[in-house]
Amino acid sequence: MIIPCGDDAVEFVAKHHSDLSVHYLLERQSPKLQLELLDKLSTLEKARRAGLDIPNFWDVRSIDELGTHLPEATYPLMLKPYHTYLLHNLEKRKYRLADNEPEVLRQGRELFAHGIEFMLCEMIPGPDSQNCSYYTYRDEHGKEYLSLTKRCVRRNPINEGAGTYQLTDRIPDVADAGKRFFDSIDYKGYGSIEFKRDPRDNSLKVMECNNRFTAVTAQIIESGANVALLTYADVTGQSIEPIEQYETEIGYWSPYYDFKAFQEVKRRDSSKSWSDWGRSIIHSRTVFPYFDWRDPFPYCVIQSQQIRRGLARVFARRS
């Protein structure tokens, strides 16, 4: 059985679905829908058709077309690739950010030069704690077996990177919006959608959809929703039962990157102290990326590599 866990893997499986399905069991999603949901522009269009709130965006196909949209846009603007992983593979970023027209044009030319197509997208203001997500699992008939929500506390880098501290929660309006989105596209299998609450009107704006397993799988399983077992059992034809309950306030913590995230928060807000960071991460149960007491070595290796890279940067700056 093949379970893709990254956007480039999803694209590979979707494009070669017919060949792979001869030899492997694959997840429930339709290959066509998989590819459509990888496209950030397509995702926003589907969300709009479902009646959900979305950021303002402008489709861009050439540098000349880019200039025609700038008079109606407000800054800062995101230059957001249709396929995020293309930019992430290039420079470990999800988007470019520009504060004025010359910067938009300069960065637009650079992205086109790398063959990366993008859209202009409004930057929703507010901290990362305004971000929240909905997770679902649906069988081949569209019946829902999971409805789970969680919220972000911090990201690194701010407003862009992966969540460094997140908590499971119950957020009714996020669950309602998520269900509306997945109902509208007749979704099958496991997936999630991310929103950001706009402080200007308290609306939930759609950010992106992940039609795959994400980095917080261990957190979701720890909360009582064993989505890995659910997916495997369903695809292999075994009987499955809905996951009715899950625990809230289960934390997902990436210590090194969360330390860097809070450093950035502290630089932007001098009223924050390290004691605020300590209080924010005290929860009864926390899971870590890659870490398990039964097999701690992979986590130790990754953390030591991160520490060595960090020290190398410090020494390089000093020299």
Coordinates of C-alpha atoms in Angstrom, one line a residue:
M1 CA 0.0 0.0 0.0
I2 CA 1.3 3.5 -0.9
I3 CA 0.4 6.5 1.3
P4 CA 2.0 9.7 0.0
C5 CA 3.0 12.2 2.7
G6 CA 4.3 15.1 0.7
D7 CA 2.9 17.2 -2.2
D8 CA 5.4 15.9 -4.7
A9 CA 4.6 12.4 -3.7
V10 CA 0.8 13.1 -4.1
E11 CA 1.5 14.4 -7.6
F12 CA 3.6 11.3 -8.5
V13 CA 0.9 8.9 -7.3
A14 CA -1.9 10.8 -9.0
K15 CA -0.1 11.0 -12.4
H16 CA 0.8 7.3 -12.3
H17 CA -2.3 6.1 -10.6
S18 CA -3.3 3.5 -13.2
D19 CA 0.1 1.9 -13.3
L20 CA 0.7 1.9 -9.6
S21 CA -2.8 0.5 -8.8
V22 CA -1.8 -2.7 -10.7
H23 CA 0.7 -3.5 -8.0
Y24 CA -0.3 -1.5 -4.9
L25 CA -3.3 -0.5 -2.9
L26 CA -3.9 3.3 -3.1
E27 CA -5.9 5.7 -1.1
R28 CA -9.5 6.6 -1.9
Q29 CA -8.9 10.0 -3.6
S30 CA -9.6 10.5 -7.2
P31 CA -6.4 11.2 -9.1
K32 CA -8.0 14.2 -10.9
L33 CA -9.1 15.7 -7.6
Q34 CA -5.7 15.1 -6.0
L35 CA -4.0 17.2 -8.7
E36 CA -6.7 19.9 -8.5
L37 CA -6.2 20.2 -4.7
L38 CA -2.4 20.5 -5.1
D39 CA -3.0 23.7 -7.1
K40 CA -3.5 26.6 -4.6
L41 CA -5.5 28.6 -7.2
S42 CA -7.9 25.7 -7.9
T43 CA -8.3 25.1 -4.1
L44 CA -9.4 28.8 -3.6
E45 CA -11.8 28.6 -6.5
K46 CA -13.4 25.4 -5.1
A47 CA -13.7 27.1 -1.7
R48 CA -15.4 30.1 -3.2
R49 CA -17.9 27.8 -5.0
A50 CA -18.6 26.2 -1.7
G51 CA -19.5 29.6 -0.2
L52 CA -16.5 29.9 2.0
D53 CA -14.5 33.1 2.6
I54 CA -11.1 33.3 0.8
P55 CA -8.4 35.9 0.6
N56 CA -8.4 38.2 -2.4
F57 CA -6.3 36.8 -5.2
W58 CA -5.3 37.4 -8.8
D59 CA -4.3 34.8 -11.3
V60 CA -1.0 35.6 -13.0
R61 CA 0.3 33.9 -16.2
S62 CA 2.9 36.4 -17.4
I63 CA 5.0 39.4 -16.2
D64 CA 2.8 41.7 -18.3
E65 CA -0.3 40.3 -16.7
L66 CA 1.3 40.8 -13.3
G67 CA 1.5 44.5 -13.8
T68 CA -2.2 44.9 -14.7
H69 CA -3.3 43.6 -11.3
L70 CA -1.2 45.8 -9.1
P71 CA -3.4 49.0 -9.1
E72 CA -6.2 47.1 -7.4
A73 CA -4.0 45.2 -4.9
T74 CA -3.1 46.2 -1.4
Y75 CA 0.2 45.5 0.3
P76 CA 1.9 43.4 1.5
L77 CA 1.2 40.9 -1.3
M78 CA 2.1 37.2 -1.4
L79 CA 3.5 35.7 -4.6
K80 CA 2.1 32.3 -3.9
P81 CA 3.1 29.4 -6.3
Y82 CA 0.3 27.3 -7.5
H83 CA 2.3 24.3 -6.4
T84 CA 4.0 25.2 -3.1
Y85 CA 6.5 22.4 -3.1
L86 CA 8.3 23.8 -6.2
L87 CA 9.4 26.9 -4.3
H88 CA 9.9 25.0 -1.1
N89 CA 12.3 22.7 -2.9
L90 CA 14.2 25.7 -4.3
E91 CA 14.5 27.8 -1.2
K92 CA 12.5 26.3 1.7
R93 CA 9.8 28.9 1.5
K94 CA 6.1 28.6 0.7
Y95 CA 5.7 32.1 -0.9
R96 CA 7.5 35.4 -1.6
L97 CA 6.3 38.5 0.1
A98 CA 6.4 42.0 -1.4
D99 CA 5.7 45.5 0.1
N100 CA 5.6 47.5 -3.1
E101 CA 5.2 47.4 -6.9
P102 CA 8.9 47.2 -7.8
E103 CA 9.4 44.4 -5.4
V104 CA 6.5 42.5 -6.8
L105 CA 7.8 42.8 -10.4
R106 CA 11.4 41.9 -9.4
Q107 CA 10.3 38.8 -7.5
G108 CA 7.8 37.9 -10.2
R109 CA 10.5 37.8 -12.8
E110 CA 12.7 35.6 -10.6
L111 CA 9.9 33.1 -10.1
F112 CA 9.0 33.0 -13.8
A113 CA 12.8 32.5 -14.5
H114 CA 12.7 29.4 -12.4
G115 CA 9.6 28.1 -14.2
I116 CA 7.4 28.7 -11.1
E117 CA 3.8 29.9 -11.9
F118 CA 2.1 31.8 -9.1
M119 CA -0.8 34.0 -8.1
L120 CA -0.9 37.3 -6.2
C121 CA -2.7 36.8 -2.9
E122 CA -3.8 39.1 -0.1
M123 CA -1.9 38.7 3.2
I124 CA -4.4 38.0 6.0
P125 CA -3.1 40.0 9.0
G126 CA -2.8 38.7 12.5
P127 CA -0.6 36.2 14.4
D128 CA -0.2 32.5 13.7
S129 CA -2.5 31.7 16.6
Q130 CA -5.3 32.7 14.3
N131 CA -4.6 29.6 12.1
C132 CA -6.7 26.5 12.6
S133 CA -7.4 23.3 10.7
Y134 CA -10.0 20.7 10.2
Y135 CA -9.2 17.0 9.6
T136 CA -11.6 14.5 8.0
Y137 CA -11.8 10.9 6.8
R138 CA -14.5 9.7 4.3
D139 CA -15.1 6.3 2.9
E140 CA -15.8 5.5 -0.8
H141 CA -19.4 6.5 -0.3
G142 CA -18.6 9.8 1.2
K143 CA -19.6 8.8 4.8
E144 CA -17.6 10.8 7.3
Y145 CA -15.7 8.8 10.0
L146 CA -13.6 11.7 11.5
S147 CA -14.2 15.3 12.3
L148 CA -11.3 16.9 14.2
T149 CA -10.1 20.5 14.6
K150 CA -6.8 21.9 16.0
R151 CA -5.2 25.3 16.3
C152 CA -1.8 26.7 15.8
V153 CA 0.1 28.5 18.5
R154 CA 3.4 29.4 16.6
R155 CA 5.1 28.9 13.3
N156 CA 8.7 29.2 12.1
P157 CA 9.1 31.5 10.2
I158 CA 6.1 33.6 11.4
N159 CA 3.1 33.5 9.0
E160 CA 4.8 31.1 6.7
G161 CA 6.6 28.0 8.0
A162 CA 5.4 24.8 9.6
G163 CA 3.6 24.9 12.9
T164 CA 6.1 24.5 15.7
Y165 CA 3.5 24.3 18.5
Q166 CA -0.1 23.2 17.9
L167 CA -3.0 22.0 20.0
T168 CA -6.0 19.8 19.3
D169 CA -9.2 21.6 20.0
R170 CA -12.9 21.7 19.3
I171 CA -13.8 24.7 17.2
P172 CA -17.3 24.4 15.9
D173 CA -17.2 27.0 13.1
V174 CA -14.0 25.5 11.7
A175 CA -15.6 22.1 11.7
D176 CA -18.6 23.4 9.9
A177 CA -16.6 25.2 7.3
G178 CA -14.3 22.2 6.7
K179 CA -17.3 19.9 6.3
R180 CA -18.8 22.3 3.8
F181 CA -15.7 22.3 1.7
F182 CA -15.2 18.5 1.6
D183 CA -18.9 17.9 1.0
S184 CA -18.8 20.3 -1.9
I185 CA -16.0 18.4 -3.7
D186 CA -17.3 14.8 -2.9
Y187 CA -14.0 14.0 -1.1
K188 CA -12.9 10.5 -0.3
G189 CA -10.2 9.4 2.1
Y190 CA -8.1 11.4 4.6
G191 CA -7.5 15.1 4.3
S192 CA -7.4 18.5 6.0
I193 CA -8.1 22.1 5.3
E194 CA -6.4 25.1 6.9
F195 CA -8.1 28.5 7.7
K196 CA -6.9 31.8 9.2
R197 CA -9.4 33.9 11.2
D198 CA -9.3 37.4 9.8
P199 CA -9.2 39.9 12.7
R200 CA -10.9 42.5 10.5
D201 CA -14.2 40.7 10.4
N202 CA -13.7 37.4 12.3
S203 CA -14.3 35.4 9.2
L204 CA -12.5 32.1 8.5
K205 CA -10.4 32.5 5.3
V206 CA -9.3 29.4 3.5
M207 CA -5.5 29.1 3.3
E208 CA -4.8 25.6 1.8
C209 CA -6.0 22.0 1.6
N210 CA -3.7 19.0 2.3
N211 CA -5.1 15.8 0.7
R212 CA -2.6 13.6 2.4
F213 CA -1.1 12.8 5.8
T214 CA 0.7 15.7 7.4
A215 CA 3.5 16.2 10.0
V216 CA 1.0 16.2 12.9
T217 CA -0.2 12.6 12.4
A218 CA 1.3 11.5 15.7
Q219 CA -0.5 14.3 17.5
I220 CA -3.8 13.3 16.0
I221 CA -3.3 9.6 16.9
E222 CA -2.3 10.6 20.4
S223 CA -5.6 12.4 20.8
G224 CA -7.4 9.2 20.2
A225 CA -8.0 9.4 16.4
N226 CA -5.9 6.7 14.9
V227 CA -6.1 7.9 11.3
A228 CA -3.3 5.7 10.1
L229 CA -5.1 2.5 11.2
L230 CA -8.5 3.9 9.9
T231 CA -7.0 4.6 6.5
Y232 CA -5.3 1.2 6.3
A233 CA -8.3 -0.7 7.5
D234 CA -10.6 1.0 5.0
V235 CA -8.4 0.6 2.0
T236 CA -7.8 -3.1 2.8
G237 CA -11.5 -3.7 3.0
Q238 CA -11.8 -4.2 6.7
S239 CA -14.7 -2.9 8.7
I240 CA -14.2 0.6 10.3
E241 CA -16.1 2.6 12.9
P242 CA -16.5 6.4 13.2
I243 CA -14.1 8.1 15.6
E244 CA -16.7 9.9 17.8
Q245 CA -14.3 11.4 20.4
Y246 CA -10.8 12.8 20.6
E247 CA -8.9 14.6 23.3
T248 CA -8.2 18.3 23.2
E249 CA -5.1 20.2 24.3
I250 CA -2.8 17.5 23.0
G251 CA 0.3 19.4 22.0
Y252 CA 2.6 19.0 19.0
W253 CA 6.0 20.5 19.8
S254 CA 9.1 20.9 17.7
P255 CA 11.5 22.3 20.4
Y256 CA 14.3 23.7 18.2
Y257 CA 12.1 25.4 15.7
D258 CA 9.6 26.6 18.4
F259 CA 12.6 28.2 20.2
K260 CA 13.4 30.0 17.0
A261 CA 9.7 30.9 16.5
F262 CA 9.5 32.5 19.9
Q263 CA 12.7 34.4 19.4
E264 CA 11.0 36.0 16.4
V265 CA 7.8 36.7 18.4
K266 CA 9.9 38.3 21.1
R267 CA 11.8 40.5 18.6
R268 CA 8.5 41.8 17.3
D269 CA 6.8 42.2 20.8
S270 CA 9.2 43.4 23.5
S271 CA 6.5 42.7 26.2
K272 CA 7.0 38.9 25.7
S273 CA 9.3 37.1 28.0
W274 CA 10.8 33.6 28.0
S275 CA 8.5 32.7 30.9
D276 CA 5.6 33.3 28.5
W277 CA 7.1 30.7 26.2
G278 CA 7.5 28.3 29.1
R279 CA 3.9 28.7 30.2
S280 CA 2.6 28.3 26.6
I281 CA 4.1 24.8 26.2
I282 CA 2.9 23.3 29.5
H283 CA 0.3 20.7 28.7
S284 CA -0.5 17.3 30.0
R285 CA 0.5 15.4 26.9
T286 CA 2.8 16.5 24.1
V287 CA 4.2 14.6 21.0
F288 CA 7.3 15.5 19.1
P289 CA 8.3 15.2 15.4
Y290 CA 10.0 11.8 14.9
F291 CA 10.3 11.0 18.6
D292 CA 9.1 7.9 20.3
W293 CA 10.5 6.4 23.5
R294 CA 10.5 3.0 21.9
D295 CA 12.9 4.3 19.1
P296 CA 14.5 7.6 20.1
F297 CA 17.6 7.4 17.9
P298 CA 16.2 9.1 14.8
Y299 CA 15.0 12.1 16.8
C300 CA 18.4 12.4 18.6
V301 CA 20.2 12.4 15.3
I302 CA 17.9 15.0 13.8
Q303 CA 18.1 17.3 16.8
S304 CA 21.9 17.0 16.9
Q305 CA 22.1 18.0 13.2
Q306 CA 19.9 21.0 13.9
I307 CA 22.0 22.1 16.8
R308 CA 25.3 21.7 14.9
R309 CA 23.9 23.8 12.0
G310 CA 22.8 26.5 14.4
L311 CA 26.2 26.6 16.1
A312 CA 27.9 26.7 12.7
R313 CA 25.8 29.8 11.7
V314 CA 26.7 31.5 15.0
F315 CA 30.4 30.9 14.6
A316 CA 30.3 32.0 11.0
R317 CA 28.7 35.3 11.9
R318 CA 31.2 35.9 14.7
S319 CA 34.2 35.2 12.4

